[in-house]
XYZ file of C-alpha atoms in Angstrom:
622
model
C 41.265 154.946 208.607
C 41.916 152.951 205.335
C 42.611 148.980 206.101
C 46.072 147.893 205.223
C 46.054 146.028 202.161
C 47.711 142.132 203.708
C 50.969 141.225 202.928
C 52.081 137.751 201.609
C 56.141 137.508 201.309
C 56.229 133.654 201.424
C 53.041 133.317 199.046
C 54.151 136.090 196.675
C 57.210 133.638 195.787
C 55.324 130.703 195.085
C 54.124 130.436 191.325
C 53.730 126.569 190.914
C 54.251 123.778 193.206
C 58.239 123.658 192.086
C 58.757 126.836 194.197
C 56.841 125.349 197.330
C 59.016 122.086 197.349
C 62.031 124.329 197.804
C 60.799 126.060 200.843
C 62.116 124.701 204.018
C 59.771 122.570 205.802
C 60.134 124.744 208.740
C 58.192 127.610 206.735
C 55.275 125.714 205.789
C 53.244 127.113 208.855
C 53.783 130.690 207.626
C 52.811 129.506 203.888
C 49.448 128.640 205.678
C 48.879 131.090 207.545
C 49.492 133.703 204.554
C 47.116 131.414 202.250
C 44.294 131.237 204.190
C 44.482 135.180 204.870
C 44.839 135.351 200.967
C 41.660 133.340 200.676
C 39.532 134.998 203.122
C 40.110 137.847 201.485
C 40.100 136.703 198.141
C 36.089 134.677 198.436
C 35.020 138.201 200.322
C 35.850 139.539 196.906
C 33.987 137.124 194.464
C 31.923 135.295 196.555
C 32.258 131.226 196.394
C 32.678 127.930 198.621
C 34.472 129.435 201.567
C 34.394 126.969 204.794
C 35.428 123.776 203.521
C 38.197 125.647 201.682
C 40.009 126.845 204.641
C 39.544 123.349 206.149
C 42.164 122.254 203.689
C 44.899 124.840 203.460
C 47.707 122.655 205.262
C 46.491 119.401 203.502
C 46.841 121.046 200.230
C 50.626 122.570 200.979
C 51.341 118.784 202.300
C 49.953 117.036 199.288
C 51.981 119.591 197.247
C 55.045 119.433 198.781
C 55.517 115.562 198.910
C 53.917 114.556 195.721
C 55.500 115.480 192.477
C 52.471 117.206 190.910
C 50.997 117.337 188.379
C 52.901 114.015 187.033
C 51.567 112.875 190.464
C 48.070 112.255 189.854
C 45.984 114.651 192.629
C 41.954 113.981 192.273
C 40.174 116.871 194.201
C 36.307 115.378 194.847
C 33.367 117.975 194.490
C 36.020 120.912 194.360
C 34.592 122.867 196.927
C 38.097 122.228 198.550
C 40.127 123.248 195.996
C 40.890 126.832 196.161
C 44.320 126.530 197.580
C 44.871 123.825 195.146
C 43.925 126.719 192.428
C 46.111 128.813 194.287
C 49.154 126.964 194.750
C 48.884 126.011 191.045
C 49.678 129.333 189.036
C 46.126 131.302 189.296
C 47.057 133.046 192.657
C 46.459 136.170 190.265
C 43.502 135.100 188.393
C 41.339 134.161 191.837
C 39.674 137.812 191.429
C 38.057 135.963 188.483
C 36.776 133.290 190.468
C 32.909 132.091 188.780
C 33.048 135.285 186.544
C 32.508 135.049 182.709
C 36.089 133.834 181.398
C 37.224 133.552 184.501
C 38.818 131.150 187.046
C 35.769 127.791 187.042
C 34.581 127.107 190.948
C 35.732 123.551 190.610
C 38.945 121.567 189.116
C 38.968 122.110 185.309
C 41.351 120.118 183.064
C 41.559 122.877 180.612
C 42.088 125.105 183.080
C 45.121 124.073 184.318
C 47.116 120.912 183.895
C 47.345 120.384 187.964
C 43.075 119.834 187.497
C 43.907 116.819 186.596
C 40.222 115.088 186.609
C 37.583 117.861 186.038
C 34.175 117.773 188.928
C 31.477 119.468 190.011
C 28.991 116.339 191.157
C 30.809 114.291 194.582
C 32.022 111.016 195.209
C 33.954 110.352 191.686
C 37.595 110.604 192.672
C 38.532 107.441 194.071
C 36.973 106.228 190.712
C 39.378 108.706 188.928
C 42.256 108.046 190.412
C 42.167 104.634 190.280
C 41.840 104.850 186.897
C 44.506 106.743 186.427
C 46.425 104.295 188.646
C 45.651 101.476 186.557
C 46.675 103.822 183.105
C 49.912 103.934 185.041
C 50.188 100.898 185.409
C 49.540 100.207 182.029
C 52.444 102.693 180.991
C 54.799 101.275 183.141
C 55.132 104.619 185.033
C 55.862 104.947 188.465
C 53.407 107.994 188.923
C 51.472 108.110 191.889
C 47.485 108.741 192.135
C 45.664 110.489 195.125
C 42.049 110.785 195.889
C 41.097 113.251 197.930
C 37.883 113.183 199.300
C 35.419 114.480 201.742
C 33.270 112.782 204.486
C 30.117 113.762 203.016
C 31.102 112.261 199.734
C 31.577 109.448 201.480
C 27.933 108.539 202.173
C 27.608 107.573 197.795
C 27.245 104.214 196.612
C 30.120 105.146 193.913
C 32.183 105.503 196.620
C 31.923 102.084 198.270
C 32.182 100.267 194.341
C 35.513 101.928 193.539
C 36.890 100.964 197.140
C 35.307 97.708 196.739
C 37.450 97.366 193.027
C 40.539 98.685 194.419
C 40.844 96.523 196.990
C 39.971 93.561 194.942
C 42.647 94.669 192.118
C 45.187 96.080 194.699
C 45.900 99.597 192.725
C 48.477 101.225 193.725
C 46.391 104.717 195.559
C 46.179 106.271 198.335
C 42.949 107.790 199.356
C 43.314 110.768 201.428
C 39.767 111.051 203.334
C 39.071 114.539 205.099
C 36.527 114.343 207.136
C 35.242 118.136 208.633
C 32.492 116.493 210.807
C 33.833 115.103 213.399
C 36.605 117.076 215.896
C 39.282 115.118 217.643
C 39.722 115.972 221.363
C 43.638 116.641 222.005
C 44.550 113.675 223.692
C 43.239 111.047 221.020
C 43.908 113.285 218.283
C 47.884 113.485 219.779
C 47.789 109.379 220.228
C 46.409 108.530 216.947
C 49.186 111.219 215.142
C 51.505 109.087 216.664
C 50.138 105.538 215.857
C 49.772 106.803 212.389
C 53.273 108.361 212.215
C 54.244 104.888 213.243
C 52.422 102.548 211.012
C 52.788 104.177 208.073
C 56.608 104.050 208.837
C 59.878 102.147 207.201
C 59.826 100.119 210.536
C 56.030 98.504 210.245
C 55.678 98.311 206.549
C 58.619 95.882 206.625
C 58.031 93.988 209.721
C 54.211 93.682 208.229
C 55.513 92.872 205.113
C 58.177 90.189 206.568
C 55.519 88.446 208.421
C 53.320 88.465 205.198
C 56.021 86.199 204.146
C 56.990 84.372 206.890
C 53.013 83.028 207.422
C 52.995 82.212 203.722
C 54.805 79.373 204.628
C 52.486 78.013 207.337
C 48.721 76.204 207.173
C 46.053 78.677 206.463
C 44.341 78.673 210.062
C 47.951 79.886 211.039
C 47.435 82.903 208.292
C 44.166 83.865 208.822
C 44.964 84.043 212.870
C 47.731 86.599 212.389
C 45.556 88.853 210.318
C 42.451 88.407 212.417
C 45.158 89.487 215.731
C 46.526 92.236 213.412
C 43.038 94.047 212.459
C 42.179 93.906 216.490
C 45.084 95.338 217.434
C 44.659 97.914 215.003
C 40.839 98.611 215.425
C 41.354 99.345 219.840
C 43.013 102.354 218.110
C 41.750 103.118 214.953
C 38.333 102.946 213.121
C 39.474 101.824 209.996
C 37.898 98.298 210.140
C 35.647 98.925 207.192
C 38.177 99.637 204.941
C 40.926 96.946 206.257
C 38.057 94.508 204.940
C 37.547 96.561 201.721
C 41.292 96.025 201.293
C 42.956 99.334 201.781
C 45.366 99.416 204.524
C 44.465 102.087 207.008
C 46.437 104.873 208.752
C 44.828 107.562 211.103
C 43.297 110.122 211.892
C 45.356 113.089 212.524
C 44.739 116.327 212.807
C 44.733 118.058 209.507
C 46.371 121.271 210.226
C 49.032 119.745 212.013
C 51.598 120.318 208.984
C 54.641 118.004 210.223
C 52.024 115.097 211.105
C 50.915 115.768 207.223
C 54.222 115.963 205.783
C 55.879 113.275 207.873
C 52.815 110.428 207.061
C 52.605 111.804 203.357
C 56.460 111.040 202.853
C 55.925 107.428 204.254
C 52.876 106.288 202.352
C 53.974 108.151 199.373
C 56.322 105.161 198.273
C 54.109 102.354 200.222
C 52.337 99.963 196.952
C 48.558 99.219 196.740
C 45.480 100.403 198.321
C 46.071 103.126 201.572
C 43.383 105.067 202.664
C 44.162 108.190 205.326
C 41.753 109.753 207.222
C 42.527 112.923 208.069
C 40.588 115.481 210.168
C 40.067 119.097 209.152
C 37.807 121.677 210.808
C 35.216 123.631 208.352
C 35.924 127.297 208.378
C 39.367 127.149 210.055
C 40.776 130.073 210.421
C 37.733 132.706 210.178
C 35.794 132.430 213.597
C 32.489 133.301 211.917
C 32.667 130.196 209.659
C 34.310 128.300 212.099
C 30.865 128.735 214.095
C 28.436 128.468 211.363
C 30.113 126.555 208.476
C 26.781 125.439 206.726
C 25.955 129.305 206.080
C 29.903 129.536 205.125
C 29.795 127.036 202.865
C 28.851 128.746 199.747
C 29.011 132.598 199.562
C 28.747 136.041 198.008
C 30.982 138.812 198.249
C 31.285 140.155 202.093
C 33.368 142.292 204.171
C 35.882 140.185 205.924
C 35.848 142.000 208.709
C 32.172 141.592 209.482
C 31.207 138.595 207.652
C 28.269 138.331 205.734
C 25.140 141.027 205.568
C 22.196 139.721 207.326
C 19.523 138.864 204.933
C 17.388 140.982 202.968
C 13.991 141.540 203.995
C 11.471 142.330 201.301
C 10.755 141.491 197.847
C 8.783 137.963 196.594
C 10.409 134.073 197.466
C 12.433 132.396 195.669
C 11.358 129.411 193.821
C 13.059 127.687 196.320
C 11.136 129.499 199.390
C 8.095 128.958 197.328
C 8.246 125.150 197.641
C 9.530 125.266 201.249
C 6.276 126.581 202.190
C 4.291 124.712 199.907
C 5.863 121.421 201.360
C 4.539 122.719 205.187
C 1.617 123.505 204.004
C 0.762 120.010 202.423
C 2.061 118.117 205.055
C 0.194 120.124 207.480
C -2.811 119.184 205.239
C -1.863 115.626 204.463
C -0.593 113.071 207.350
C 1.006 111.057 204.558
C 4.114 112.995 202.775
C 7.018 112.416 203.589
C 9.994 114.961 202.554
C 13.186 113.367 200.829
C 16.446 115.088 200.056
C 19.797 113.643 198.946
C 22.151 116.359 200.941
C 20.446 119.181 200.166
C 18.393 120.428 203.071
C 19.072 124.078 202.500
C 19.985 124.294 199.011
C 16.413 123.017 198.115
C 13.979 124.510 200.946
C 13.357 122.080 203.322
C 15.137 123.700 206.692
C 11.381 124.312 208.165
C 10.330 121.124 207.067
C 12.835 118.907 208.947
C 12.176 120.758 212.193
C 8.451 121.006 211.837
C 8.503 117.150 210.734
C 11.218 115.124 211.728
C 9.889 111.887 211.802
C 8.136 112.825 208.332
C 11.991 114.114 206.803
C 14.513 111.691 205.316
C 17.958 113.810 204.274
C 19.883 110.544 202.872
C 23.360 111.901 202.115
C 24.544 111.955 198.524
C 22.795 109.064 197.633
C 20.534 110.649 194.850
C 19.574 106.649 193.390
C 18.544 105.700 196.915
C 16.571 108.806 197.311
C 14.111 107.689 194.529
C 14.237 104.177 195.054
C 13.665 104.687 198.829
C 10.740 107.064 197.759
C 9.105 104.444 195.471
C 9.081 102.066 198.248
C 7.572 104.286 200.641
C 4.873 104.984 197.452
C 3.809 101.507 197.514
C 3.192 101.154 200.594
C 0.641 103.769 201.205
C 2.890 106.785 201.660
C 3.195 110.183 199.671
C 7.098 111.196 198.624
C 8.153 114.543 197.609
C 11.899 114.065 196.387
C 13.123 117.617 196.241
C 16.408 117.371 194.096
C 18.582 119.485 191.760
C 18.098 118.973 188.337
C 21.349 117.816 187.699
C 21.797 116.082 190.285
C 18.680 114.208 189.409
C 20.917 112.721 186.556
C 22.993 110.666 188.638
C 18.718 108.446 189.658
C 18.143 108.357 185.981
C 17.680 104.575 185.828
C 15.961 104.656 189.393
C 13.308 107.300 188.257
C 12.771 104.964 185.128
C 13.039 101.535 186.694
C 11.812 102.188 190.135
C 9.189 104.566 189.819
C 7.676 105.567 186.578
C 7.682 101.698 184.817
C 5.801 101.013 188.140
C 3.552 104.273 187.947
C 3.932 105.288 191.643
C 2.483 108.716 192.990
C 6.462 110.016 193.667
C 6.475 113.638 193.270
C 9.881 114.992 192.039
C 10.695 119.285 192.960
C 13.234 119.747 190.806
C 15.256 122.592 191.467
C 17.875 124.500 189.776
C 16.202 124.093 186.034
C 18.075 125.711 183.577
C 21.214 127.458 183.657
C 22.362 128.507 187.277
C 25.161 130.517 186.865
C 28.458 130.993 188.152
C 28.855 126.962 189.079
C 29.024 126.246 185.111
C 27.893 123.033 183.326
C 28.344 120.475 186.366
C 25.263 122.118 187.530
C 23.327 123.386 184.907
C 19.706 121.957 184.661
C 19.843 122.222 181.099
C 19.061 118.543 180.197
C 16.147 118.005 182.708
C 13.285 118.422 179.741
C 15.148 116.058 177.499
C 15.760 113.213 179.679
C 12.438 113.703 181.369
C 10.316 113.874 178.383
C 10.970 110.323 176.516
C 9.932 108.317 180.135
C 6.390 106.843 179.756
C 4.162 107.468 182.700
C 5.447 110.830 183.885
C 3.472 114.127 184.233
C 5.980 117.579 183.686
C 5.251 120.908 184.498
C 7.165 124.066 184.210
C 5.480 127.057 186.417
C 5.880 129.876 184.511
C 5.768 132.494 187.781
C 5.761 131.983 191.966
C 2.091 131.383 191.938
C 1.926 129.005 189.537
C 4.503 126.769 190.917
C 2.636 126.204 193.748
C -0.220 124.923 192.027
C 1.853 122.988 189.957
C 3.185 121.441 193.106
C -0.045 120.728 194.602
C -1.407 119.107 191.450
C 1.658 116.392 191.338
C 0.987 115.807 194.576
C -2.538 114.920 194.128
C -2.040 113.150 190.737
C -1.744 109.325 191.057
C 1.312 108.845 189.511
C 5.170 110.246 189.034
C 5.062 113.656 188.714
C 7.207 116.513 187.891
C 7.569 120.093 188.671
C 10.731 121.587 187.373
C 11.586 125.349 188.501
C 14.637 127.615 188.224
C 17.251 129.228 190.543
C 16.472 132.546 192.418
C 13.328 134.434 192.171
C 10.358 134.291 189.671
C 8.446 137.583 187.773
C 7.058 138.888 191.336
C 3.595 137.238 191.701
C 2.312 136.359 195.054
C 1.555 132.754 195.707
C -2.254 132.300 196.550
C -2.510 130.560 199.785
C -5.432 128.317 198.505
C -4.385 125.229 196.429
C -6.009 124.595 193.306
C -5.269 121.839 190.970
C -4.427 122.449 187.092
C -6.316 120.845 184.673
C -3.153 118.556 183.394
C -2.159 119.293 179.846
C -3.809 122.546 179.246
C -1.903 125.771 178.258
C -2.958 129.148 178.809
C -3.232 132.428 176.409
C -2.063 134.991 177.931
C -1.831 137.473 174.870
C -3.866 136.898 171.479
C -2.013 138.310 168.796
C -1.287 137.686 164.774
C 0.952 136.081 162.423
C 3.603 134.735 165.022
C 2.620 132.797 168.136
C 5.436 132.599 170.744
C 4.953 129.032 173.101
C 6.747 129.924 176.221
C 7.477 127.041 178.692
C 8.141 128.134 182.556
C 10.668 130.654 183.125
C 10.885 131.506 179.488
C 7.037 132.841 180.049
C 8.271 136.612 180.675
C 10.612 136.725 177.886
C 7.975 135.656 175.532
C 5.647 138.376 176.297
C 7.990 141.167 175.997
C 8.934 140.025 172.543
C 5.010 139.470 171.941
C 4.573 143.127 172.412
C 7.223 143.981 169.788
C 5.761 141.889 167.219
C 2.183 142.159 168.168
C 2.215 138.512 168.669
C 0.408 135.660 170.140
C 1.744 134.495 173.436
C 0.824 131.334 175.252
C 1.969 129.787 178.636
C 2.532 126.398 177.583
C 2.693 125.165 181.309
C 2.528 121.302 180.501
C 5.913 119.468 178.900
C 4.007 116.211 179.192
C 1.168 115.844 178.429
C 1.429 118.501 175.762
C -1.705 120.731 174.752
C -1.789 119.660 171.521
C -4.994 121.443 170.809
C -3.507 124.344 171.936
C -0.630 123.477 169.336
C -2.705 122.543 166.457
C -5.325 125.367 166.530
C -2.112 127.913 166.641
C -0.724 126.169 163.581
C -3.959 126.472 161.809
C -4.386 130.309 162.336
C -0.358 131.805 162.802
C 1.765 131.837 160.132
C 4.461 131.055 161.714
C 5.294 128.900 165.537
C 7.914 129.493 168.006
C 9.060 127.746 170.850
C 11.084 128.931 173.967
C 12.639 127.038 176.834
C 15.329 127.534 179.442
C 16.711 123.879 178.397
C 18.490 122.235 175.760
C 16.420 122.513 172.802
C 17.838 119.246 170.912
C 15.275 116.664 172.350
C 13.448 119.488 174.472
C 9.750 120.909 175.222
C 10.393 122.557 171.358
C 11.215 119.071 170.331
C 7.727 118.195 171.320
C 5.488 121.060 169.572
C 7.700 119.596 166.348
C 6.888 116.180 166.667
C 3.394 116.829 167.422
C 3.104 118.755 164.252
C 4.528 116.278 162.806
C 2.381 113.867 163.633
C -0.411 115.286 162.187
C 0.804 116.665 159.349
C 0.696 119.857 159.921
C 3.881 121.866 158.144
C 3.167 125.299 159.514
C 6.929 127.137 159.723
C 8.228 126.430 163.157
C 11.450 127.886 165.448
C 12.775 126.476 168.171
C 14.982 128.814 170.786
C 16.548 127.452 173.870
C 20.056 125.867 175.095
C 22.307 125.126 172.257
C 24.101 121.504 171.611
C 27.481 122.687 173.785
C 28.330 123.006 177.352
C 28.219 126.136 178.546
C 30.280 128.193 181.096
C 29.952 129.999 184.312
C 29.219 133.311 184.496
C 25.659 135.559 185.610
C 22.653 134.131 184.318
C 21.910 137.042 182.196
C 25.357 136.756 180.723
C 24.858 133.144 179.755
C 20.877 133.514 177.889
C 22.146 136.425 176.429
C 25.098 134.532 174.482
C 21.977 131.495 173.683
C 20.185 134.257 172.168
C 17.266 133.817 174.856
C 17.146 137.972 175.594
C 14.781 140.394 173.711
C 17.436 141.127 171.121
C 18.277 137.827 170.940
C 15.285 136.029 169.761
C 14.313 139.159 167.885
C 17.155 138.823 166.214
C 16.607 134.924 165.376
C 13.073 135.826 164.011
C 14.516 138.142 161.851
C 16.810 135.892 160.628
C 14.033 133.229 159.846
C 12.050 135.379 157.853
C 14.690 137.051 155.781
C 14.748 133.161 154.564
């Protein structure tokens, strides 16, 4: 019997945020439960964040219908909650699109659409957003609004607590909308604290508050600073918003996010409140779909399933992933070594460490999304005796820049850095593309860089970081390698030494990591050299040199950007010696690129067989 396809007569009608205003409030619960249907089925389709997204289908239709968007100012943080947004907005059509080539982006986009009004991808930058768009407001003399929204998780950054900290101190005119989807609220306090936030975000308290601002104004300070000190108590036997009273937001909630009226009603009375509010709000992961209700961490992020099902189970067979490949490793060091420790900023799952943390508990450190504290915690664990392994994304390793230089490598401490997602990933587009890891890496004094070029090699690479006495890096890519079978015993490299892995003439193709494959495929068209570069930093510039003296011609390929990268290196060390042998250099080019497949995306770089075969052709014809 064929399913029947779902019908959506409220959400059909509703092209832009103008048409949802018009809707009686009375219908909103309908307009829910129709766009949460439409995004089930819509993410079983394309794959994509799923959980968190139907945590915030009535918070989105509330922030919508009171605010005047998009001249109201709506900051989505991290954007894994923003496909109602997306779908609210105009691209109710385009969501079959969703993290394809051309298509819909898996986070806010300002080109994308003029609601996006602040594009993301990394957390915990909204409140900074908005608040700068409060102050550009400000500056205008507009009356337009800004809101934050932003999720518990996010929280746990430092950025977080600095724009809160500047708000407060300036008095901005924003309202922070925190959703937390940790925590539940049992009936009875969630009902209570509805109600106490209904009524202090009212007409009735702002102006008695307000009145008795001005009222105390007039008496000696001890008088003032009693009332305020009575005022927080009061509020904090019913509320846990002390933290950000003192930060200087004024505090309403929680309520229950999918209580629509409770949203609407609170949203209309802090809409036109002035300075710093902050709601907390309280939204349940997966609402809506039992399966991700139960198990939002494997909801969070997904491929196309059958909604009626949920997702496959696993497939069994085939190699690891990089990812799996440094899980293991990581067990089997610490197994072997009493003194490393396991460090992640947020990312137990996404980077491998699941059997870690419940093999070693005391020996695992997840510290939120706090990537600078990850490596600065890590080089204070290094001098004190103590072996770190910071396993981090690659772009997300960005964000400790000045930590990995300051912290770690001026000081030369034995911190080794897994670096994960090298390289393009895919459908999440430029905010996490580790295309930048090789340039950034590569200037710091002190540091040791790898690239493993297949499964096995990685592993070594890993355990010869670990054992090196200083900061090291291993930097691999997303997904699965060429297929070769990590060797249980750990050997260490001999640092800065590349391997030939096909002796050829005339061209000589240097392959760095994941590019290794690629290389050798094109070295059998051309009957060329082919060597496994396998060190960034220290380079093998023997390696280099002796291919300049006997090719004719050098090229270098890398799954990076090539302004500043690993090719950057063969040139300069050329250079330095004088050596003008002719020289190409293939990898990411100097723009941002899009989502779409992997395959898609090297293909356009020109890092496929016809690709580079294509560039070499083009070099010689000159």
């Amino acid at each position: 019997m064929t399913a029947l396809t779902p019908v959506f007569p409220l959400l059909d009608t509703i092209d832009s945020p103008q048409d949802l205003r018009r809707l009686p409030e009375n219908v909103l619960g309908q307009l829910a439960n129709e766009l949460r249907e439409f995004l089930i089925q819509s993410v079983a389709r394309t794959g994509g964040h799923f959980s968190a997204n139907l945590g915030t289908v009535e918070l989105t239709i509330a922030l919508h219908y009171v605010y005047d968007t998009p001249e109201d100012r709506l900051v989505w943080d991290v954007g894994h909650q923003s496909y109602p947004h997306k779908i609210l907005t105009g691209r109710r059509a385009l969501m079959g699109t969703m993290r394809r080539r051309h298509g819909l982006a898996g986070f806010p986009k300002r080109c994308e659409s003029p609601y996006d009004t602040f594009g993301v991808g990394h957390s915990s930058t909204s409140i900074s957003a908005a608040q700068g768009m409060a102050i550009a407001a400000e500056a205008a003399g507009s009356r337009r609004r800004a809101v934050a929204v932003i999720g518990d998780g996010a929280m746990t950054a430092g950025m977080v607590f600095e724009a809160l900290n500047h708000a407060g101190h300036l008095k901005n005119d924003i309202l922070v909308v925190l959703n937390d989807n940790e925590m539940s609220i049992s009936p009875n306090v969630g009902a209570l604290s509805s109600y106490l936030t209904r009524l202090l975000s009212g007409h009735v308290y702002s102006t008695v508050r307000e009145g008795g601002k001005r009222i105390l104004a007039h008496l000696p300070s001890s008088m003032w600073e009693m009332a305020r000190r009575a005022e927080e108590h009061a509020k904090g036997l019913v509320t846990p918003g002390t933290l950000f009273e003192e930060l200087g937001f004024n505090y309403f909630g929680p309520i229950d996010g999918h209580d629509l009226p409770t949203l609407v009603r609170t949203l209309e009375n802090l809409r036109d409140q002035k300075g710093p509010r902050l709601l907390h709000v309280m939204t349940r992961k997966g609402k809506g779909y039992k399966l991700a209700e139960n198990e939002p961490v494997t909801y969070h992020g997904v491929g196309s399933f059958d909604p009626a099902s949920g997702i496959p189970p696993a497939k069994t067979g085939g190699g690891p992933t990089y990812t799996q490949v440094f899980g293991e490793w990581l067990c089997d060091m610490a197994a072997q070594d009493p003194r490393l420790v396991g460090i992640t900023p947020a990312m137990r799952e996404g980077s491998g460490l699941v059997e870690f943390a419940e093999r070693y508990p005391t020996r695992y450190f997840d510290v939120g999304i706090a990537e600078q504290h990850a490596v600065t915690l890590a080089a204070g664990m290094a001098c004190d005796g103590l072996k770190p392994v910071v396993a981090i994304y690659s772009t997300f390793l960005q964000r400790a820049y000045d930590q990995l230089i300051h912290d770690v490598a001026i000081q030369n401490l034995p911190v080794l850095f897994a670096i994960d997602r090298a390289g393009l990933v895919g459908p999440d587009g430029p905010t996490h593309a580790g295309s930048f890891d090789l340039c950034y890496l590569r200037c710091v004094p002190n540091l040791l860089i790898m690239a493993p070029a297949d499964e096995d090699e990685c592993r070594q690479m890993l355990y010869t970081g670990f054992l090196h006495d200083g900061p090291a890096c291993v930097r691999y890519p997303r997904g699965k390698g060429p297929g070769v079978a990590p060797v249980a015993t750990m050997t260490a490299l001999p640092i800065g030494r590349a391997e030939l892995r096909r002796q050829g003439r005339g061209t000589a193709l240097l392959a760095f990591g994941a590019m290794l494959p690629l290389a050798e495929a094109v070295g059998e068209r051309l009957d060329a050299t082919v060597v496994n570069m396998r060190f960034v930093k220290p380079l093998d510039t023997a390696m280099v040199l002796e291919l300049a003296r006997t090719h004719e011609r050098l090229v270098t390929i890398e799954d990076g950007a090539v302004m500043g990268g690993a090719g950057s290196a063969v040139a300069e060390c050329l250079a330095g010696h004088g050596v003008h042998t002719a020289l190409k250099l293939l990898g990411l080019p100097d723009r941002f690129l899009d989502h779409g497949e992997r395959g898609e995306l090297f293909a356009e770089c020109g890092l496929d067989i016809d690709g580079v075969l294509a560039a070499l052709a083009a070099q010689s014809d000159h």
